[in-house]
Amino acid sequence: MSKLEVRNLTQTFVQKAEQLPVLDDLNFSVDDGEFVALLGPSGCGKSTLFNIISGLLAPDTGEIYLNSERISGNTGDFAYMQQKDLLLPWRTVLRNVLIGPEIQGEPLDTAKEEAQQRLVQLGLSGFENSYPTQLSGGMRQRVALVRTLLFRKEFLLLDEPFGALDAMTRTVMQSILLDIWAEARQTVLLITHDIEEALLLADKIYVFTARPATLKAEIPVPLPRPRNVTDTALIHLKSELLALLQVEMSRVFDAD
């Protein structure tokens, strides 16, 4: 059963008095408990899509369905981790990650226990009382991920959650995210520019065209986890994805 359906979505912005089409008749679905990755050229509209799904932005046309019901605006059903960490500088790490439980009126004693466990799990033990300005960019991103998880939503929107991390830390974080997903079976929609990351994590990959984005291809990843970038099947899928994306990247540069 589809958890999320995006139907005929279009979006155009006005930039310097000119029309800038961003999304063009975009259609796709995400099944309940599925881990789906979105790939496409930079600037093609993936983050705009997340803003529409989460209710931060209204589309020009098109519809979004969650659990077979049409949604519009902020429904509170999504935990959304944006590219920027958006941590509140006047709050400590612990108080930043507790924003979700505070907003939802949950008992903070229980929430603090889970927060401490997640901070340890993501390598942030000992930084509970630090402020965002005292952390590296990668650490701030990890704090933002803990905050997102503590909203305890069934659907996660993750916009390049590991983009600011070094290669080794990113590998560890990918493994941790998979463990968390396997434990809770949340539905995950992930934006990434890293083909290997998409292949290591996702059940299915949607490839978007250059702006204005529409769906170019749907690539299932029917490989058992944990996966290895040296696996022959994964290498084959990587080649297929590279070929698709290279065509779209050439369109970006031709347009420039």
Short mmCIF file of C-alpha atoms in Angstrom, two decimals:
data_model
loop_
_atom_site.label_atom_id
_atom_site.label_comp_id
_atom_site.label_asym_id
_atom_site.label_seq_id
_atom_site.Cartn_x
_atom_site.Cartn_y
_atom_site.Cartn_z
CA MET A 1 0.00 0.00 0.00
CA SER A 2 1.30 3.45 -0.90
CA LYS A 3 2.12 5.61 2.10
CA LEU A 4 2.69 8.69 -0.05
CA GLU A 5 1.49 9.57 -3.53
CA VAL A 6 2.60 12.63 -5.48
CA ARG A 7 0.31 13.34 -8.41
CA ASN A 8 0.85 15.77 -11.29
CA LEU A 9 2.87 18.19 -9.18
CA THR A 10 4.03 21.43 -10.83
CA GLN A 11 5.79 24.44 -9.37
CA THR A 12 7.06 27.64 -10.94
CA PHE A 13 8.84 30.52 -9.26
CA VAL A 14 9.25 34.09 -10.45
CA GLN A 15 12.88 35.17 -10.61
CA LYS A 16 13.81 38.63 -11.85
CA ALA A 17 10.37 39.00 -13.43
CA GLU A 18 10.84 35.74 -15.36
CA GLN A 19 9.10 32.41 -14.91
CA LEU A 20 11.36 29.67 -13.53
CA PRO A 21 9.72 26.23 -13.87
CA VAL A 22 10.96 23.92 -11.10
CA LEU A 23 8.66 20.88 -11.08
CA ASP A 24 6.83 19.60 -14.15
CA ASP A 25 3.97 17.10 -13.82
CA LEU A 26 5.85 15.05 -11.22
CA ASN A 27 4.35 11.69 -10.24
CA PHE A 28 5.66 8.98 -7.90
CA SER A 29 4.74 6.97 -4.82
CA VAL A 30 6.40 5.62 -1.69
CA ASP A 31 5.14 2.44 -0.01
CA ASP A 32 4.63 2.06 3.71
CA GLY A 33 7.94 1.27 5.45
CA GLU A 34 9.92 1.78 2.26
CA PHE A 35 13.29 3.51 2.03
CA VAL A 36 13.37 5.58 -1.16
CA ALA A 37 16.18 7.78 -2.47
CA LEU A 38 15.86 10.70 -4.88
CA LEU A 39 18.67 11.45 -7.32
CA GLY A 40 18.88 14.30 -9.79
CA PRO A 41 21.05 17.21 -10.90
CA SER A 42 21.70 19.93 -8.34
CA GLY A 43 19.00 22.57 -8.44
CA CYS A 44 16.44 20.38 -10.19
CA GLY A 45 13.78 20.92 -7.52
CA LYS A 46 14.23 18.10 -4.99
CA SER A 47 14.28 20.39 -1.96
CA THR A 48 11.30 22.30 -3.34
CA LEU A 49 9.48 18.98 -3.51
CA PHE A 50 10.21 18.32 0.18
CA ASN A 51 8.97 21.80 1.09
CA ILE A 52 5.70 21.03 -0.70
CA ILE A 53 5.28 17.58 0.87
CA SER A 54 5.92 18.97 4.36
CA GLY A 55 3.47 21.84 3.81
CA LEU A 56 5.99 24.69 3.84
CA LEU A 57 5.11 25.53 0.24
CA ALA A 58 1.92 25.21 -1.79
CA PRO A 59 2.27 23.78 -5.31
CA ASP A 60 0.90 25.54 -8.35
CA THR A 61 -0.98 22.40 -9.36
CA GLY A 62 -1.08 18.77 -8.32
CA GLU A 63 -1.99 16.75 -5.27
CA ILE A 64 -0.30 14.86 -2.46
CA TYR A 65 -1.90 11.89 -0.72
CA LEU A 66 -0.80 10.42 2.60
CA ASN A 67 -2.41 7.13 3.61
CA SER A 68 -4.87 7.60 0.72
CA GLU A 69 -6.04 10.99 2.05
CA ARG A 70 -5.30 14.23 0.25
CA ILE A 71 -3.14 16.55 2.34
CA SER A 72 -2.40 20.24 2.09
CA GLY A 73 -0.30 22.40 4.37
CA ASN A 74 1.49 21.38 7.53
CA THR A 75 -0.07 18.11 8.69
CA GLY A 76 2.45 17.29 11.40
CA ASP A 77 2.88 13.83 9.86
CA PHE A 78 6.45 14.33 8.64
CA ALA A 79 9.79 14.72 10.39
CA TYR A 80 11.79 16.90 8.02
CA MET A 81 15.56 17.28 8.19
CA GLN A 82 16.61 20.09 5.86
CA GLN A 83 20.04 20.69 4.32
CA LYS A 84 20.87 23.37 6.89
CA ASP A 85 20.88 22.10 10.46
CA LEU A 86 18.74 25.04 11.70
CA LEU A 87 19.84 24.48 15.30
CA LEU A 88 18.80 27.20 17.75
CA PRO A 89 22.05 28.88 18.86
CA TRP A 90 20.74 29.80 22.32
CA ARG A 91 19.89 26.19 23.19
CA THR A 92 22.31 23.43 24.15
CA VAL A 93 22.59 20.24 22.11
CA LEU A 94 20.26 18.42 24.50
CA ARG A 95 17.67 21.18 24.46
CA ASN A 96 17.86 21.39 20.66
CA VAL A 97 17.09 17.71 20.20
CA LEU A 98 14.20 17.90 22.69
CA ILE A 99 12.28 20.48 20.66
CA GLY A 100 9.98 17.83 19.15
CA PRO A 101 8.89 16.27 22.46
CA GLU A 102 8.45 19.77 23.93
CA ILE A 103 6.20 20.88 21.08
CA GLN A 104 4.19 17.66 21.30
CA GLY A 105 3.77 17.95 25.07
CA GLU A 106 5.53 14.68 25.87
CA PRO A 107 7.00 13.91 29.32
CA LEU A 108 10.56 15.22 29.05
CA ASP A 109 12.07 12.70 31.47
CA THR A 110 11.33 9.86 29.05
CA ALA A 111 12.36 11.95 26.06
CA LYS A 112 15.67 12.85 27.70
CA GLU A 113 16.53 9.16 28.13
CA GLU A 114 15.97 8.49 24.44
CA ALA A 115 17.83 11.68 23.53
CA GLN A 116 20.87 10.59 25.53
CA GLN A 117 20.81 7.17 23.87
CA ARG A 118 20.60 8.69 20.39
CA LEU A 119 23.40 11.16 21.12
CA VAL A 120 25.63 8.28 22.22
CA GLN A 121 24.61 6.26 19.16
CA LEU A 122 25.59 9.13 16.85
CA GLY A 123 28.92 9.83 18.53
CA LEU A 124 27.83 12.93 20.43
CA SER A 125 28.26 11.71 23.99
CA GLY A 126 29.73 14.45 26.18
CA PHE A 127 28.38 17.29 24.02
CA GLU A 128 24.91 17.43 25.57
CA ASN A 129 25.59 20.82 27.18
CA SER A 130 27.53 22.31 24.27
CA TYR A 131 26.08 25.03 22.07
CA PRO A 132 25.86 24.81 18.27
CA THR A 133 28.65 27.36 17.78
CA GLN A 134 31.00 24.99 19.63
CA LEU A 135 30.39 22.14 17.19
CA SER A 136 31.78 21.29 13.77
CA GLY A 137 29.46 21.28 10.77
CA GLY A 138 29.32 17.50 10.75
CA MET A 139 28.46 17.35 14.44
CA ARG A 140 25.70 19.89 13.95
CA GLN A 141 24.24 17.68 11.22
CA ARG A 142 24.26 14.71 13.57
CA VAL A 143 22.47 16.77 16.22
CA ALA A 144 19.89 17.73 13.60
CA LEU A 145 19.36 14.04 12.78
CA VAL A 146 18.79 13.20 16.46
CA ARG A 147 16.29 16.07 16.68
CA THR A 148 14.49 14.72 13.59
CA LEU A 149 14.29 11.21 15.03
CA LEU A 150 12.91 12.48 18.34
CA PHE A 151 9.87 13.87 16.58
CA ARG A 152 8.92 10.16 16.34
CA LYS A 153 7.05 10.44 13.07
CA GLU A 154 6.24 7.52 10.80
CA PHE A 155 7.60 9.37 7.76
CA LEU A 156 11.09 10.91 7.54
CA LEU A 157 12.08 13.47 4.91
CA LEU A 158 15.88 13.62 4.85
CA ASP A 159 17.49 16.26 2.63
CA GLU A 160 21.16 15.29 2.25
CA PRO A 161 21.56 14.43 5.94
CA PHE A 162 25.21 13.39 5.56
CA GLY A 163 26.35 15.98 3.04
CA ALA A 164 28.56 17.80 5.55
CA LEU A 165 30.30 14.65 6.84
CA ASP A 166 33.69 13.26 5.89
CA ALA A 167 33.73 9.93 4.04
CA MET A 168 34.51 7.73 7.05
CA THR A 169 31.90 9.36 9.30
CA ARG A 170 29.35 9.22 6.49
CA THR A 171 29.84 5.45 6.17
CA VAL A 172 29.26 4.98 9.89
CA MET A 173 26.20 7.23 9.83
CA GLN A 174 24.70 5.36 6.89
CA SER A 175 24.98 2.12 8.86
CA ILE A 176 23.40 3.72 11.94
CA LEU A 177 20.54 5.14 9.87
CA LEU A 178 19.85 1.70 8.40
CA ASP A 179 19.83 0.19 11.90
CA ILE A 180 17.35 2.84 13.07
CA TRP A 181 15.17 2.28 10.02
CA ALA A 182 15.24 -1.52 10.42
CA GLU A 183 14.25 -1.13 14.07
CA ALA A 184 11.34 1.30 13.59
CA ARG A 185 10.39 0.57 9.94
CA GLN A 186 9.61 4.21 9.32
CA THR A 187 9.00 5.33 5.77
CA VAL A 188 12.01 7.30 4.51
CA LEU A 189 12.39 9.63 1.56
CA LEU A 190 16.05 10.63 1.13
CA ILE A 191 17.57 13.29 -1.11
CA THR A 192 21.19 12.61 -1.95
CA HIS A 193 23.73 13.49 -4.64
CA ASP A 194 25.79 10.41 -3.78
CA ILE A 195 24.89 7.47 -6.04
CA GLU A 196 26.65 4.95 -3.81
CA GLU A 197 24.78 6.26 -0.77
CA ALA A 198 21.47 5.80 -2.57
CA LEU A 199 22.41 2.26 -3.58
CA LEU A 200 23.62 1.30 -0.11
CA LEU A 201 20.51 2.57 1.65
CA ALA A 202 17.45 2.51 -0.57
CA ASP A 203 14.89 -0.08 -1.61
CA LYS A 204 14.15 2.03 -4.66
CA ILE A 205 15.69 5.05 -6.38
CA TYR A 206 13.83 7.71 -8.32
CA VAL A 207 15.91 9.62 -10.85
CA PHE A 208 14.72 13.14 -11.67
CA THR A 209 15.43 15.11 -14.81
CA ALA A 210 17.16 18.46 -14.90
CA ARG A 211 14.95 21.41 -13.99
CA PRO A 212 12.03 21.47 -14.32
CA ALA A 213 12.09 18.10 -12.60
CA THR A 214 9.93 15.25 -13.70
CA LEU A 215 10.44 11.54 -13.15
CA LYS A 216 13.05 10.08 -15.51
CA ALA A 217 13.42 6.56 -14.10
CA GLU A 218 12.46 4.25 -11.25
CA ILE A 219 15.30 1.91 -10.28
CA PRO A 220 14.56 -0.91 -7.80
CA VAL A 221 17.48 -2.03 -5.63
CA PRO A 222 16.61 -5.68 -4.85
CA LEU A 223 19.86 -6.42 -3.01
CA PRO A 224 20.14 -7.84 0.51
CA ARG A 225 21.53 -5.63 3.25
CA PRO A 226 24.20 -4.90 4.32
CA ARG A 227 25.47 -3.99 0.86
CA ASN A 228 28.99 -3.47 -0.38
CA VAL A 229 30.08 -1.01 -3.05
CA THR A 230 32.26 -3.76 -4.57
CA ASP A 231 29.33 -6.11 -5.22
CA THR A 232 28.94 -6.82 -8.93
CA ALA A 233 25.17 -6.20 -8.90
CA LEU A 234 25.61 -2.87 -7.14
CA ILE A 235 28.33 -1.81 -9.58
CA HIS A 236 25.98 -2.62 -12.46
CA LEU A 237 23.23 -0.48 -10.96
CA LYS A 238 25.71 2.32 -10.32
CA SER A 239 26.70 2.31 -14.00
CA GLU A 240 23.03 2.48 -15.01
CA LEU A 241 22.40 5.42 -12.68
CA LEU A 242 25.54 7.25 -13.81
CA ALA A 243 24.44 6.97 -17.43
CA LEU A 244 21.00 8.38 -16.61
CA LEU A 245 22.38 11.26 -14.57
CA GLN A 246 25.07 12.16 -17.08
CA VAL A 247 22.38 12.78 -19.68
CA GLU A 248 20.60 15.16 -17.30
CA MET A 249 23.82 16.89 -16.26
CA SER A 250 24.63 17.52 -19.90
CA ARG A 251 21.25 19.22 -20.22
CA VAL A 252 22.14 21.50 -17.30
CA PHE A 253 25.41 22.59 -18.88
CA ASP A 254 23.88 22.93 -22.34
CA ALA A 255 21.26 25.25 -20.83
CA ASP A 256 24.01 27.35 -19.26
#
